[in-house]
Amino acid sequence: MKQLQEKILTEGRVLSESVLKVDSFLNHQIDPVLMEAIGEEFASRFAGNGITKILTIESSGIAPAMMTGLKMGIKPVFARKSQSLTLTDNLYTASVHSFTKNVTSDISVSKDFLNKDDVVLILDDFLANGQAVLGLLDIIEQAGASLAGVGIVIEKGFQPGGKEIRDRGIRVETLANIRTMENGKAEFFEEEFIR
Ligand code: 5GP
């Protein structure tokens, strides 16, 4: 997605060879015009798949999931990272190791909002080692729901998550796939290479 690639090049900051900061439009301040375009893109890529639920993780997945939900007419649900949930009997829970924070924490989704009849689209802001997506897959399995695919705003294709998830036969759609950040600047794979 050209518009997103340009935004990453002009406003993204490469903090190290593996960490990209996009606080000005995705992870802290949010660009609603770009989010709308992202929502339209995911909606068109996953149209006709019978999707009934969008599943993401708080907090950075919520903005793209919300706009995609609006365009598809589907309610997004976000897995919560909150520790204060004490009633665990009505929750699906999974462990996720955070790439950026280097801690493992539990995520949870209420059984009220995901069940075996759902066809789920997983959405997230970044794909790095795949831990966040694997945690969401675990929750979908617990619910007995089906998976339509995974939508990622920014994939770092030089890290192993994308390959691991695609190797399971899961469809992964990425809007900007970074080949390298070795020179302090993001370089992208060509779109035809990814899809
Ligand atoms: P994974 O679970 O695939 O290893 O990492 C995905 C999660 O880590 C995303 O939900 C995102 O919040 C965070 N993340 C991974 N890499 C980056 C990065 O380079 N920049 C930012 N801002 N977040 C990242």
CSV table of C-alpha atoms and ligand atoms in Angstrom, one decimal:
chain,number,residue,atom,x,y,z
A,1,MET,CA,0.0,0.0,0.0
A,2,LYS,CA,1.9,3.0,-1.4
A,3,GLN,CA,0.3,5.6,1.0
A,4,LEU,CA,1.4,3.6,4.0
A,5,GLN,CA,4.9,3.0,2.7
A,6,GLU,CA,5.3,6.7,2.1
A,7,LYS,CA,4.1,7.5,5.6
A,8,ILE,CA,6.6,5.0,7.1
A,9,LEU,CA,9.4,6.6,5.0
A,10,THR,CA,8.6,10.2,6.0
A,11,GLU,CA,7.4,9.8,9.6
A,12,GLY,CA,8.7,6.4,10.8
A,13,ARG,CA,11.9,6.3,12.9
A,14,VAL,CA,14.2,3.3,12.7
A,15,LEU,CA,15.3,2.9,16.3
A,16,SER,CA,17.5,-0.2,15.7
A,17,GLU,CA,17.8,-2.8,13.0
A,18,SER,CA,14.6,-4.4,14.3
A,19,VAL,CA,12.5,-1.8,15.8
A,20,LEU,CA,10.5,0.8,13.9
A,21,LYS,CA,8.8,3.7,15.7
A,22,VAL,CA,5.5,5.0,14.2
A,23,ASP,CA,4.2,7.0,17.0
A,24,SER,CA,3.0,9.9,14.8
A,25,PHE,CA,0.4,8.0,12.9
A,26,LEU,CA,-0.3,4.5,14.4
A,27,ASN,CA,1.1,3.8,17.9
A,28,HIS,CA,0.4,7.0,19.9
A,29,GLN,CA,-1.0,9.8,17.7
A,30,ILE,CA,-3.4,8.3,15.1
A,31,ASP,CA,-3.9,9.5,11.5
A,32,PRO,CA,-7.6,8.9,10.9
A,33,VAL,CA,-7.3,9.5,7.1
A,34,LEU,CA,-4.6,6.8,6.8
A,35,MET,CA,-6.6,4.5,9.1
A,36,GLU,CA,-9.6,4.9,6.9
A,37,ALA,CA,-7.6,3.9,3.8
A,38,ILE,CA,-6.2,1.0,5.8
A,39,GLY,CA,-9.7,-0.1,6.7
A,40,GLU,CA,-10.8,0.1,3.1
A,41,GLU,CA,-7.8,-1.9,1.9
A,42,PHE,CA,-8.4,-4.7,4.4
A,43,ALA,CA,-12.1,-4.7,3.7
A,44,SER,CA,-11.5,-5.1,0.0
A,45,ARG,CA,-8.9,-7.8,0.5
A,46,PHE,CA,-11.1,-9.9,2.8
A,47,ALA,CA,-14.4,-9.2,1.1
A,48,GLY,CA,-16.6,-12.3,0.5
A,49,ASN,CA,-15.0,-14.4,3.2
A,50,GLY,CA,-18.1,-14.6,5.5
A,51,ILE,CA,-16.2,-12.8,8.3
A,52,THR,CA,-18.3,-12.2,11.4
A,53,LYS,CA,-15.7,-10.9,13.9
A,54,ILE,CA,-12.4,-8.9,13.8
A,55,LEU,CA,-10.0,-9.9,16.6
A,56,THR,CA,-7.1,-7.7,17.7
A,57,ILE,CA,-5.0,-6.9,20.8
A,58,GLU,CA,-5.1,-3.6,22.8
A,59,SER,CA,-4.0,-1.0,22.3
A,60,SER,CA,-2.3,-0.4,18.9
A,61,GLY,CA,-4.5,-2.9,16.9
A,62,ILE,CA,-7.7,-1.1,17.9
A,63,ALA,CA,-7.5,1.8,15.4
A,64,PRO,CA,-7.0,-0.3,12.2
A,65,ALA,CA,-9.5,-2.9,13.5
A,66,MET,CA,-12.0,-0.2,14.2
A,67,MET,CA,-11.8,1.3,10.7
A,68,THR,CA,-11.8,-2.1,9.0
A,69,GLY,CA,-14.9,-3.0,11.1
A,70,LEU,CA,-16.6,0.1,10.0
A,71,LYS,CA,-15.9,-0.6,6.3
A,72,MET,CA,-17.0,-4.3,6.7
A,73,GLY,CA,-20.0,-3.7,9.0
A,74,ILE,CA,-18.4,-6.0,11.6
A,75,LYS,CA,-17.7,-5.4,15.3
A,76,PRO,CA,-14.1,-5.6,16.3
A,77,VAL,CA,-13.1,-7.3,19.6
A,78,PHE,CA,-9.8,-6.5,21.3
A,79,ALA,CA,-8.0,-9.0,23.6
A,80,ARG,CA,-7.3,-7.3,26.9
A,81,LYS,CA,-3.9,-7.2,28.5
A,82,SER,CA,-5.4,-6.0,31.8
A,83,GLN,CA,-4.2,-7.9,35.0
A,84,SER,CA,-7.3,-6.9,37.0
A,85,LEU,CA,-9.6,-9.4,35.5
A,86,THR,CA,-10.3,-11.9,38.3
A,87,LEU,CA,-13.3,-13.8,36.9
A,88,THR,CA,-11.5,-16.2,34.6
A,89,ASP,CA,-14.3,-18.6,34.1
A,90,ASN,CA,-16.0,-16.6,31.3
A,91,LEU,CA,-12.7,-15.8,29.5
A,92,TYR,CA,-10.5,-17.4,26.9
A,93,THR,CA,-6.9,-16.6,27.8
A,94,ALA,CA,-3.5,-17.1,26.1
A,95,SER,CA,0.1,-16.2,26.9
A,96,VAL,CA,1.9,-13.7,24.6
A,97,HIS,CA,5.6,-12.7,24.7
A,98,SER,CA,5.9,-9.1,23.8
A,99,PHE,CA,8.6,-8.3,21.2
A,100,THR,CA,8.9,-4.7,22.1
A,101,LYS,CA,8.6,-5.0,25.9
A,102,ASN,CA,10.3,-8.4,26.3
A,103,VAL,CA,7.8,-9.6,28.9
A,104,THR,CA,5.3,-12.5,28.7
A,105,SER,CA,1.7,-11.6,29.7
A,106,ASP,CA,-1.7,-13.1,29.5
A,107,ILE,CA,-4.3,-11.8,27.1
A,108,SER,CA,-8.0,-12.5,27.4
A,109,VAL,CA,-11.3,-12.3,25.5
A,110,SER,CA,-14.7,-12.7,27.0
A,111,LYS,CA,-16.7,-15.7,25.9
A,112,ASP,CA,-19.6,-13.3,25.4
A,113,PHE,CA,-17.9,-11.9,22.3
A,114,LEU,CA,-16.5,-14.9,20.4
A,115,ASN,CA,-18.0,-18.3,19.8
A,116,LYS,CA,-17.9,-21.4,17.5
A,117,ASP,CA,-20.1,-19.8,14.9
A,118,ASP,CA,-17.7,-16.9,14.3
A,119,VAL,CA,-15.5,-16.6,11.2
A,120,VAL,CA,-12.6,-14.4,12.4
A,121,LEU,CA,-10.2,-12.0,10.8
A,122,ILE,CA,-7.2,-11.3,13.0
A,123,LEU,CA,-5.8,-7.8,12.7
A,124,ASP,CA,-2.7,-6.2,14.2
A,125,ASP,CA,-0.4,-3.2,13.8
A,126,PHE,CA,2.9,-5.1,13.5
A,127,LEU,CA,4.0,-8.7,12.7
A,128,ALA,CA,7.5,-9.5,14.1
A,129,ASN,CA,8.0,-12.9,15.7
A,130,GLY,CA,4.4,-13.8,15.5
A,131,GLN,CA,3.7,-14.2,19.2
A,132,ALA,CA,0.7,-11.8,19.3
A,133,VAL,CA,-0.9,-13.6,16.3
A,134,LEU,CA,-0.2,-17.0,17.8
A,135,GLY,CA,-1.9,-15.9,21.1
A,136,LEU,CA,-5.0,-14.8,19.1
A,137,LEU,CA,-5.0,-18.1,17.2
A,138,ASP,CA,-5.0,-19.9,20.5
A,139,ILE,CA,-8.0,-18.0,21.6
A,140,ILE,CA,-9.9,-18.6,18.4
A,141,GLU,CA,-9.2,-22.4,18.8
A,142,GLN,CA,-10.5,-22.3,22.4
A,143,ALA,CA,-13.7,-20.7,21.1
A,144,GLY,CA,-14.0,-23.3,18.3
A,145,ALA,CA,-14.4,-20.4,15.8
A,146,SER,CA,-12.9,-20.5,12.3
A,147,LEU,CA,-10.2,-18.3,10.9
A,148,ALA,CA,-10.5,-16.3,7.7
A,149,GLY,CA,-7.0,-14.9,7.7
A,150,VAL,CA,-4.6,-12.4,9.3
A,151,GLY,CA,-4.3,-8.7,8.3
A,152,ILE,CA,-1.2,-6.9,9.3
A,153,VAL,CA,-0.5,-3.2,8.9
A,154,ILE,CA,3.3,-3.4,9.0
A,155,GLU,CA,5.2,-6.7,8.7
A,156,LYS,CA,8.9,-6.9,9.3
A,157,GLY,CA,9.6,-9.6,6.8
A,158,PHE,CA,13.1,-10.2,8.0
A,159,GLN,CA,11.7,-11.6,11.3
A,160,PRO,CA,10.3,-15.1,11.4
A,161,GLY,CA,6.6,-14.5,12.3
A,162,GLY,CA,5.2,-14.2,8.8
A,163,LYS,CA,6.8,-17.4,7.5
A,164,GLU,CA,5.7,-19.4,10.6
A,165,ILE,CA,2.1,-18.3,10.2
A,166,ARG,CA,2.0,-18.7,6.4
A,167,ASP,CA,3.6,-22.2,6.8
A,168,ARG,CA,0.5,-23.2,8.8
A,169,GLY,CA,-1.5,-22.6,5.6
A,170,ILE,CA,-2.9,-19.3,7.0
A,171,ARG,CA,-3.6,-16.4,4.7
A,172,VAL,CA,-1.6,-13.3,5.8
A,173,GLU,CA,-2.3,-10.0,4.1
A,174,THR,CA,0.3,-7.3,4.8
A,175,LEU,CA,0.0,-3.7,3.8
A,176,ALA,CA,3.7,-2.8,4.1
A,177,ASN,CA,6.3,-5.5,4.3
A,178,ILE,CA,9.7,-4.3,5.3
A,179,ARG,CA,12.7,-6.2,3.8
A,180,THR,CA,15.4,-4.6,5.9
A,181,MET,CA,16.1,-1.6,8.2
A,182,GLU,CA,19.8,-2.2,8.3
A,183,ASN,CA,20.8,1.1,6.8
A,184,GLY,CA,18.7,3.1,9.3
A,185,LYS,CA,15.9,3.3,6.7
A,186,ALA,CA,13.0,0.9,5.9
A,187,GLU,CA,13.2,-0.8,2.5
A,188,PHE,CA,10.1,-2.7,1.3
A,189,PHE,CA,9.5,-6.0,-0.5
A,190,GLU,CA,7.7,-5.5,-3.8
A,191,GLU,CA,3.9,-6.1,-3.4
A,192,GLU,CA,3.8,-8.8,-6.0
A,193,PHE,CA,6.5,-10.7,-4.1
A,194,ILE,CA,4.3,-10.8,-1.0
A,195,ARG,CA,0.9,-11.7,-2.4
B,1,5GP,P1,5.2,-10.3,17.5
B,1,5GP,O1,4.2,-10.8,18.5
B,1,5GP,O2,4.8,-10.6,16.0
B,1,5GP,O3,6.6,-10.6,17.8
B,1,5GP,O4,5.2,-8.7,17.6
B,1,5GP,C1,4.0,-8.0,17.3
B,1,5GP,C2,3.6,-7.0,18.4
B,1,5GP,O5,4.8,-6.3,18.9
B,1,5GP,C3,2.7,-5.9,17.8
B,1,5GP,O6,1.4,-6.1,18.4
B,1,5GP,C4,3.4,-4.6,18.1
B,1,5GP,O7,2.6,-4.0,19.1
B,1,5GP,C5,4.7,-4.9,18.6
B,1,5GP,N1,5.9,-4.7,17.7
B,1,5GP,C6,6.7,-5.6,17.1
B,1,5GP,N2,7.6,-5.0,16.4
B,1,5GP,C7,7.4,-3.7,16.5
B,1,5GP,C8,8.1,-2.5,16.0
B,1,5GP,O8,9.1,-2.6,15.3
B,1,5GP,N3,7.6,-1.3,16.3
B,1,5GP,C9,6.5,-1.2,17.1
B,1,5GP,N4,6.1,0.1,17.3
B,1,5GP,N5,5.8,-2.2,17.6
B,1,5GP,C10,6.3,-3.5,17.3
